mmCIF file of C-alpha atoms and ligand atoms in Angstrom:
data_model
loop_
_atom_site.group_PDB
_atom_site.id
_atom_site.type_symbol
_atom_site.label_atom_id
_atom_site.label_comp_id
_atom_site.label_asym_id
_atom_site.label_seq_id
_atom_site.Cartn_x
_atom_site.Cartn_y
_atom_site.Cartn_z
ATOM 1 C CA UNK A 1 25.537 0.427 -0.346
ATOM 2 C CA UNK A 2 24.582 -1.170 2.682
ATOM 3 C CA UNK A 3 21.622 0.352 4.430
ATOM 4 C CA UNK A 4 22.903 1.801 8.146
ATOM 5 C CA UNK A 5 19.461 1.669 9.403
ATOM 6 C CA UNK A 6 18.936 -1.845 8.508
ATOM 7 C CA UNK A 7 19.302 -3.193 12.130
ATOM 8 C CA UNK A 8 16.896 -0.437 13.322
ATOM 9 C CA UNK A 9 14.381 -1.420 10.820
ATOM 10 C CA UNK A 10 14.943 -5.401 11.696
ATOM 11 C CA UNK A 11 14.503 -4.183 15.586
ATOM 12 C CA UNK A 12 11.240 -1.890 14.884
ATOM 13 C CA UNK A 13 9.752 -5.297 12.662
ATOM 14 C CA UNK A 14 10.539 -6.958 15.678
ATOM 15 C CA UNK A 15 8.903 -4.795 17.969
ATOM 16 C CA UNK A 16 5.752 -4.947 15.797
ATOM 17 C CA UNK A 17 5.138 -9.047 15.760
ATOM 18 C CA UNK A 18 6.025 -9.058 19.813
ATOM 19 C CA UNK A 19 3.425 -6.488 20.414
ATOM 20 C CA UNK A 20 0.941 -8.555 18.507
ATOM 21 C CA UNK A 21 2.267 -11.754 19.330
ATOM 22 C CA UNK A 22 1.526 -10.696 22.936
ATOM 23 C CA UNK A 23 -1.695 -9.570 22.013
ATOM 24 C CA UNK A 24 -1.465 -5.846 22.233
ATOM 25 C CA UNK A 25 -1.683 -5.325 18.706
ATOM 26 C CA UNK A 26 -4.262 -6.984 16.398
ATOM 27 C CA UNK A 27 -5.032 -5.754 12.572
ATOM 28 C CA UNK A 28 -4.666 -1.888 13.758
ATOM 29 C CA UNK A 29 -1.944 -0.196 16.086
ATOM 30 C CA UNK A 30 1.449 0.768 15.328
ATOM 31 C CA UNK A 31 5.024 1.166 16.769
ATOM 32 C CA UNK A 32 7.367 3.950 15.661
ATOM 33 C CA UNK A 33 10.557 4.965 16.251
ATOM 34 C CA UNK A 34 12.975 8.391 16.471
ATOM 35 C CA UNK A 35 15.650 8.444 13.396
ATOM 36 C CA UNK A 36 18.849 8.121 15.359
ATOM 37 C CA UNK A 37 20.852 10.327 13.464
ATOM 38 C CA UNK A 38 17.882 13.028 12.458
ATOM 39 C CA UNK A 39 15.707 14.324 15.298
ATOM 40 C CA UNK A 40 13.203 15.451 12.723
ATOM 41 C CA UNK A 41 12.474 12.077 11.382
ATOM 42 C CA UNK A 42 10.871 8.814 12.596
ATOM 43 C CA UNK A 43 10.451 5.142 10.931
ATOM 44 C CA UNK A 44 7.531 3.511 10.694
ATOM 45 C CA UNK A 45 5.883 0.977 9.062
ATOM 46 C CA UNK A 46 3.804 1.506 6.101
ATOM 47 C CA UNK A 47 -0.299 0.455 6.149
ATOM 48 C CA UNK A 48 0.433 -3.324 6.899
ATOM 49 C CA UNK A 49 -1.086 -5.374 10.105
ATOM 50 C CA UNK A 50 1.848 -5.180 13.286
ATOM 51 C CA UNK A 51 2.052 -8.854 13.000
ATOM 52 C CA UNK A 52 3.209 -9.345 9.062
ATOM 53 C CA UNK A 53 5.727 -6.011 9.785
ATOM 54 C CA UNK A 54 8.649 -6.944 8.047
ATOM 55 C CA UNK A 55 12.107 -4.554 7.632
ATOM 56 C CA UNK A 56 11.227 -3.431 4.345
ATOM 57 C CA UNK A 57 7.947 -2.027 5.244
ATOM 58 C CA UNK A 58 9.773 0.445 7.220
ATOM 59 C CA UNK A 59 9.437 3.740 6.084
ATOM 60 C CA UNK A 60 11.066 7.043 6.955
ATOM 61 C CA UNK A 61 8.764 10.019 7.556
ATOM 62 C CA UNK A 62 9.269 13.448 8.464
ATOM 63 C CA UNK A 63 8.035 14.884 11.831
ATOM 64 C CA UNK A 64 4.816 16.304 9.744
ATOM 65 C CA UNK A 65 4.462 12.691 8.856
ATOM 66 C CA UNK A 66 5.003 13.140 5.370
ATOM 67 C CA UNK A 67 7.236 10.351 3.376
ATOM 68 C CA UNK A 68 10.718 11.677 3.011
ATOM 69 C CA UNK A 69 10.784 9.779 -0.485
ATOM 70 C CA UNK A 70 7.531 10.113 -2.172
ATOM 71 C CA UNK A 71 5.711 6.404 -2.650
ATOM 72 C CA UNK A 72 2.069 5.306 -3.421
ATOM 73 C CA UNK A 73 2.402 2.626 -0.865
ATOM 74 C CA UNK A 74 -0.798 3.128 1.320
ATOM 75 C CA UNK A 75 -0.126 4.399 4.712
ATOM 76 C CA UNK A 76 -1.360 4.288 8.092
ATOM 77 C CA UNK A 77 -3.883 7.332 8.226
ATOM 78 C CA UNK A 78 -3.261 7.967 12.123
ATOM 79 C CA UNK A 79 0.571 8.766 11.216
ATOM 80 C CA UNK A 80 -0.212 12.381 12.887
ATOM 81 C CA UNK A 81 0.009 10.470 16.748
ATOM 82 C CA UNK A 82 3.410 9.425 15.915
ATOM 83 C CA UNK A 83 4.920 12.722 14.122
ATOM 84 C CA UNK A 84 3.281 15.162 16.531
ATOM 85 C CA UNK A 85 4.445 13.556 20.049
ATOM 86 C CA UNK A 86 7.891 13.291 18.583
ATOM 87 C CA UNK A 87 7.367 16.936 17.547
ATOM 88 C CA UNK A 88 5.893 17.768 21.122
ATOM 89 C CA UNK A 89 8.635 15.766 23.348
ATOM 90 C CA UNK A 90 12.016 15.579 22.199
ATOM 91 C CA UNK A 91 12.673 12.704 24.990
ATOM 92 C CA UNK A 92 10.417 10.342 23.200
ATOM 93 C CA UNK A 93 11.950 8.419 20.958
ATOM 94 C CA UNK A 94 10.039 5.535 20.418
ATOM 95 C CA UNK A 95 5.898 5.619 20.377
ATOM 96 C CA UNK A 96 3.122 2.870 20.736
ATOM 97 C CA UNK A 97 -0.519 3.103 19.369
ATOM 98 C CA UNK A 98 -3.286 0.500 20.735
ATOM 99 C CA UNK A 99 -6.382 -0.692 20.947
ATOM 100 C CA UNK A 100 -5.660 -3.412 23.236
ATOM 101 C CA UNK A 101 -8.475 -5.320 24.780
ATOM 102 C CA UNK A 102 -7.332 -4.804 28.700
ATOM 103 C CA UNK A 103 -7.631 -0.734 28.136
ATOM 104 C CA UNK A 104 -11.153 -0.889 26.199
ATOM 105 C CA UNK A 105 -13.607 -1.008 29.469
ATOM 106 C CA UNK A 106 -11.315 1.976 30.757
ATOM 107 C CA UNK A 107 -11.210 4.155 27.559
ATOM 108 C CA UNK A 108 -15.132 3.510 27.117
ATOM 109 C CA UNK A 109 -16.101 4.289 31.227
ATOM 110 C CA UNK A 110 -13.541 7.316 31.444
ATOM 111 C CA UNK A 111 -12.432 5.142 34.581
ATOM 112 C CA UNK A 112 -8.673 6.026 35.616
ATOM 113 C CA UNK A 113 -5.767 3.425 35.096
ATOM 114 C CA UNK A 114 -3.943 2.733 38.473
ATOM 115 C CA UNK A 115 -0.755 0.740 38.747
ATOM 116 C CA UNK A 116 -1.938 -1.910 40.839
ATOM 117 C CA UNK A 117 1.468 -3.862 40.773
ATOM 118 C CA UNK A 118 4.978 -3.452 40.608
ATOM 119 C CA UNK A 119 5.354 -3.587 37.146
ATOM 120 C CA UNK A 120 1.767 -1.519 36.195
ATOM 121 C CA UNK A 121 4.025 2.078 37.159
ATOM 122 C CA UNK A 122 5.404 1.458 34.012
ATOM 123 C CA UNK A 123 2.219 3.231 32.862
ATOM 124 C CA UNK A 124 2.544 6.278 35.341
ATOM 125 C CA UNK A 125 0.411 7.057 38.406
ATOM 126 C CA UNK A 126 -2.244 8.623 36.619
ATOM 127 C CA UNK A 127 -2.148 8.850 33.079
ATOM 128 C CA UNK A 128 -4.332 11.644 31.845
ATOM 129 C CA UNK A 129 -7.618 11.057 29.255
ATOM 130 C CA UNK A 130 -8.295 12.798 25.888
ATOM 131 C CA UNK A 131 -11.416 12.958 24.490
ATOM 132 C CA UNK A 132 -11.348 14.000 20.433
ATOM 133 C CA UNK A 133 -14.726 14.652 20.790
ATOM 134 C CA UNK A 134 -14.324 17.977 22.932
ATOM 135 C CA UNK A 135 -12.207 19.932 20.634
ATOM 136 C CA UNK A 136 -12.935 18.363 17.181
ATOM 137 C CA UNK A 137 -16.327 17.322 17.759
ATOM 138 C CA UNK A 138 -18.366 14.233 15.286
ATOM 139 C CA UNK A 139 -15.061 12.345 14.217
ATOM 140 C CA UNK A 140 -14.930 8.580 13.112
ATOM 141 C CA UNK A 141 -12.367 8.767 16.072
ATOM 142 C CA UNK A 142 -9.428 8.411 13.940
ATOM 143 C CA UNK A 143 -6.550 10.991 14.549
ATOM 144 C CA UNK A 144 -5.426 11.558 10.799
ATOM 145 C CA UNK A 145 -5.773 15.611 11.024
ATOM 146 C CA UNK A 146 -1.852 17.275 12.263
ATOM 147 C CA UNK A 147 -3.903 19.408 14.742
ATOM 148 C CA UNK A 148 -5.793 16.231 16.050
ATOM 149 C CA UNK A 149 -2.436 14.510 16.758
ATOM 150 C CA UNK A 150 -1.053 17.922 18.372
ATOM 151 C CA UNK A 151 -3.809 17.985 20.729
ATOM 152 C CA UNK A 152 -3.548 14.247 21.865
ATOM 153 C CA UNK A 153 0.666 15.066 22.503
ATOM 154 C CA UNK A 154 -1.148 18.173 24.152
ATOM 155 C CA UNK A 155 -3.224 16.104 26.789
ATOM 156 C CA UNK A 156 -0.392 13.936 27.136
ATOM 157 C CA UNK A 157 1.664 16.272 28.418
ATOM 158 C CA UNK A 158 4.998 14.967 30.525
ATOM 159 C CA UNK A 159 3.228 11.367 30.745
ATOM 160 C CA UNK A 160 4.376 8.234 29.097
ATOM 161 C CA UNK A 161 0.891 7.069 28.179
ATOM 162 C CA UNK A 162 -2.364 8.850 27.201
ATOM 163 C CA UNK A 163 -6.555 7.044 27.295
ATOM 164 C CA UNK A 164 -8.249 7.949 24.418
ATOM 165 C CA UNK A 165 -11.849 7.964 25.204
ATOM 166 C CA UNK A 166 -13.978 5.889 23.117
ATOM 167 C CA UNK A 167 -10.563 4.681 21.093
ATOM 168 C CA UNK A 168 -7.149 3.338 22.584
ATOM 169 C CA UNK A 169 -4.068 4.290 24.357
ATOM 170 C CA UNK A 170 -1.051 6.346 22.925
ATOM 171 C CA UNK A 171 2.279 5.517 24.412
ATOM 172 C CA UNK A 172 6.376 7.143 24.017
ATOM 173 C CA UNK A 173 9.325 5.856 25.919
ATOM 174 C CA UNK A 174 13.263 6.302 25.839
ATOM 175 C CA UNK A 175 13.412 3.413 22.981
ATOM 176 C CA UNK A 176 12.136 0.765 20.934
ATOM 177 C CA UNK A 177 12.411 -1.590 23.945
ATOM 178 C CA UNK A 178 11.388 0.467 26.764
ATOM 179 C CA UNK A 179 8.337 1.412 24.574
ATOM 180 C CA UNK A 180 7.557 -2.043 24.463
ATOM 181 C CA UNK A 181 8.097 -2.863 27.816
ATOM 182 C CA UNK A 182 5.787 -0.210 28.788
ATOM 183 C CA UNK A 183 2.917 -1.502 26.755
ATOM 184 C CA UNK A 184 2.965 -4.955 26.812
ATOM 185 C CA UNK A 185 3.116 -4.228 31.556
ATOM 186 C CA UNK A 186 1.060 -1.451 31.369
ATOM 187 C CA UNK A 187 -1.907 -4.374 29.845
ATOM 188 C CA UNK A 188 -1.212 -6.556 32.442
ATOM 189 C CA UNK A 189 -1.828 -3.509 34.808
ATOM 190 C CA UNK A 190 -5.198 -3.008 33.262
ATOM 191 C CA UNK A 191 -6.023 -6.009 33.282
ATOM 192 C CA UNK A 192 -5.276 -6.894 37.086
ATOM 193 C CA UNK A 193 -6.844 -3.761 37.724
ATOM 194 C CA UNK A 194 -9.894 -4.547 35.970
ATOM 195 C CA UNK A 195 -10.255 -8.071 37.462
ATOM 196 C CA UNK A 196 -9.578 -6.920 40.812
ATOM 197 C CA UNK A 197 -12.071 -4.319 41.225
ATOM 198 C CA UNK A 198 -14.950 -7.028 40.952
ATOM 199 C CA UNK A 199 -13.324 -8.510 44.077
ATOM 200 C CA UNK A 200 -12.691 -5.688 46.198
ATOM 201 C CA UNK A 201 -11.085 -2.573 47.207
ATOM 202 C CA UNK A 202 -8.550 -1.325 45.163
ATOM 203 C CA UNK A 203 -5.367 -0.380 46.479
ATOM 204 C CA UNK A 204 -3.027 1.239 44.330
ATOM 205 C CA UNK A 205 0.588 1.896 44.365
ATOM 206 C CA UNK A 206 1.125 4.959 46.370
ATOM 207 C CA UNK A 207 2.618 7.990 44.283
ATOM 208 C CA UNK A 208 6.550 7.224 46.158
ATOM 209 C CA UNK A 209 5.996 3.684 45.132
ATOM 210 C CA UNK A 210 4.969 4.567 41.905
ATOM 211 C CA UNK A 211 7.776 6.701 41.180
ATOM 212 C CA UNK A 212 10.363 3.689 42.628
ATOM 213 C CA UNK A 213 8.800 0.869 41.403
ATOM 214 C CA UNK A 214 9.127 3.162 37.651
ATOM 215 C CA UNK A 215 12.573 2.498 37.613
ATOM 216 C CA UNK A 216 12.679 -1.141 37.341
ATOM 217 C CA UNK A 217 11.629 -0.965 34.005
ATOM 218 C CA UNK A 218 14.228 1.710 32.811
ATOM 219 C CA UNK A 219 17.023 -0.919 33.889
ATOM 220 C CA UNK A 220 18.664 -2.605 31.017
ATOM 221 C CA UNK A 221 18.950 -6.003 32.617
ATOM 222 C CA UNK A 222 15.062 -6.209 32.982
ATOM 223 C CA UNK A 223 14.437 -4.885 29.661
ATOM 224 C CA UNK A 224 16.965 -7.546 28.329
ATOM 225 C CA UNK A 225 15.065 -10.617 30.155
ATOM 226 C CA UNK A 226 11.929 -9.537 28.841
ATOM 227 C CA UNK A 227 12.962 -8.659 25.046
ATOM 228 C CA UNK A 228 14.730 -12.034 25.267
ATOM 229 C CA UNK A 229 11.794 -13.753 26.072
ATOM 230 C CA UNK A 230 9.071 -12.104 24.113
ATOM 231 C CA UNK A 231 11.413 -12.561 21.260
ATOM 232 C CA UNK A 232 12.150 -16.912 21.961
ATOM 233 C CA UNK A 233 8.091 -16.675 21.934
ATOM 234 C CA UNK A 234 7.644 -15.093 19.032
ATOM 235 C CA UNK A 235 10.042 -17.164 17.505
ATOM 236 C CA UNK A 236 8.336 -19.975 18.990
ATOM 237 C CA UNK A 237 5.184 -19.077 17.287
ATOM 238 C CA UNK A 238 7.143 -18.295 13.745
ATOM 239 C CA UNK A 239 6.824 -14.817 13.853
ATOM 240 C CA UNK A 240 10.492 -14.215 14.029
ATOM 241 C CA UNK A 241 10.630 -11.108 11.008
ATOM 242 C CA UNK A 242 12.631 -11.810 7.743
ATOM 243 C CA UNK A 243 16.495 -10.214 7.520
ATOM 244 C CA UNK A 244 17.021 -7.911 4.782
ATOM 245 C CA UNK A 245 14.896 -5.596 2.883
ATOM 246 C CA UNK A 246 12.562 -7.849 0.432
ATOM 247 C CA UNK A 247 11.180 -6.686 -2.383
ATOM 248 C CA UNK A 248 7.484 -6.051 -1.293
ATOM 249 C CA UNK A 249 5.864 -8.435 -3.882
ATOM 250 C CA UNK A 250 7.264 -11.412 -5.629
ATOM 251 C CA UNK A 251 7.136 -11.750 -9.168
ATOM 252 C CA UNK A 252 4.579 -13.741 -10.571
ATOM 253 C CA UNK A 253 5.928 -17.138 -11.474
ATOM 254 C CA UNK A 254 6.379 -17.886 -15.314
ATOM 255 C CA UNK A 255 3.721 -19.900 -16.363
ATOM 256 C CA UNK A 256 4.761 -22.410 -18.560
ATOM 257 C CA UNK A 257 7.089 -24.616 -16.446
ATOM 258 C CA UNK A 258 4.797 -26.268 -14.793
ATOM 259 C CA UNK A 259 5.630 -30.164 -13.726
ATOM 260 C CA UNK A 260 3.568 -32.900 -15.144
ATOM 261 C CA UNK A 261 1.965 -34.737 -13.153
ATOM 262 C CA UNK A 262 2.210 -38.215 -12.433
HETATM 263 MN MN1 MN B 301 -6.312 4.018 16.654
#
């Protein structure tokens, strides 16, 4: 029987390599996304580095972030961001976890992300901080506990994006796409931001520019032109993910058959 998620699971190993291919993911972070058909389910990856994501990594978990069909595969331990903002915000449907370089100086000061171009309100005006340290106190600063996840959706709130002090960024959107779109401008943001502050005065986006300039990136056409691109480059790079669902180790070859040689 053919699989009906299969082109959601190509899309989602997609999404993976781009995010690392554009260097927002490295070994750690992780993309998820909303089952289409069952609101209290969401596919992700199993325990494997963004970039080497292929479709039959992708797993199906429920919003507790529990396998749906039992597997010893290792699994990401922070799961618990994923299933509890889909839990928390039913207009989330896809969800980004980082560690991206650009964010670190911000997430380590406690200084506020600003969009400081057009494309940097993808992030929102001013994203809101959580600090694991307040409620749950000595952690290794991994959210792996249900209640740890809750209280990061918590401190989210209506925002697309969420600092984690000391850790990373958490991120939801309307898709897989618009997910990515908002990381992958949202760096660029903090970047700009971060290089323009040793230069001068910063001046943001004002809040009515913000919430204009947010659009842009909820228009298909845009979202098309980037996804085209970031795909061509990933393809450039031969990243492009495998089609199908592979079995998830090869067989050892028969020894035996092994040429001569000359
Ligand atoms: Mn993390």
């Amino acid at each position: 029987m053919p699989d009906p998620l299969a082109e959601l699971r190509y899309e989602l190993a997609l999404a993976n390599r781009i995010l690392a291919n554009e260097d927002v993911l490295d070994a750690f972070g992780h993309v998820s996304v909303r089952h289409p058909k069952d609101p209290n389910r969401y596919l992700l990856s199993c325990s494997r580095a963004p970039e080497l994501v292929a479709p039959g990594d992708i797993m199906e978990y429920t919003l507790d972030s529990q396998l749906v069909t039992k597997s010893e595969i290792p699994l990401y331990s922070e799961r618990v961001i994923h299933g509890e903002i889909f839990k928390a915000r039913p207009d989330v449907m896809a969800v980004v976890h980082h560690h991206a370089p650009p964010f670190m100086p911000f997430v380590i000061t406690g200084t506020d992300y600003v969009p400081v171009f057009h494309l940097g309100a993808t992030g929102g005006a001013k994203p809101p901080f959580w600090d694991q340290r307040h409620e749950f106190g000595d952690t290794n600063l991994l959210v792996v506990k249900p209640e740890e996840g809750a209280s990061l959706a918590r401190a989210m709130g209506k925002h697309w994006m969420v600092l984690m002090n000391r850790h990373g960024v958490t991120l939801g959107g309307t898709s897989i796409r618009d997910v990515v779109f908002r990381a992958i401008f949202s760096c660029r943001n903090a970047e700009f931001l971060l290089r323009a502050k040793a230069l001068g005065e910063i001046k943001p986006l004002s809040p009515g520019e913000v919430e204009k300039a947010a659009v842009i990136s909820t228009k298909t056409t845009g979202q098309a032109r980037a996804w085209e691109l970031w795909t061509v480059r990933l393809d450039k790079a031969g990243g492009t993910p495998p089609r199908g669902v592979k079995a998830k180790s090869k067989p050892k070859a028969k020894p035996g058959k092994a040429k001569k040689k000359r």
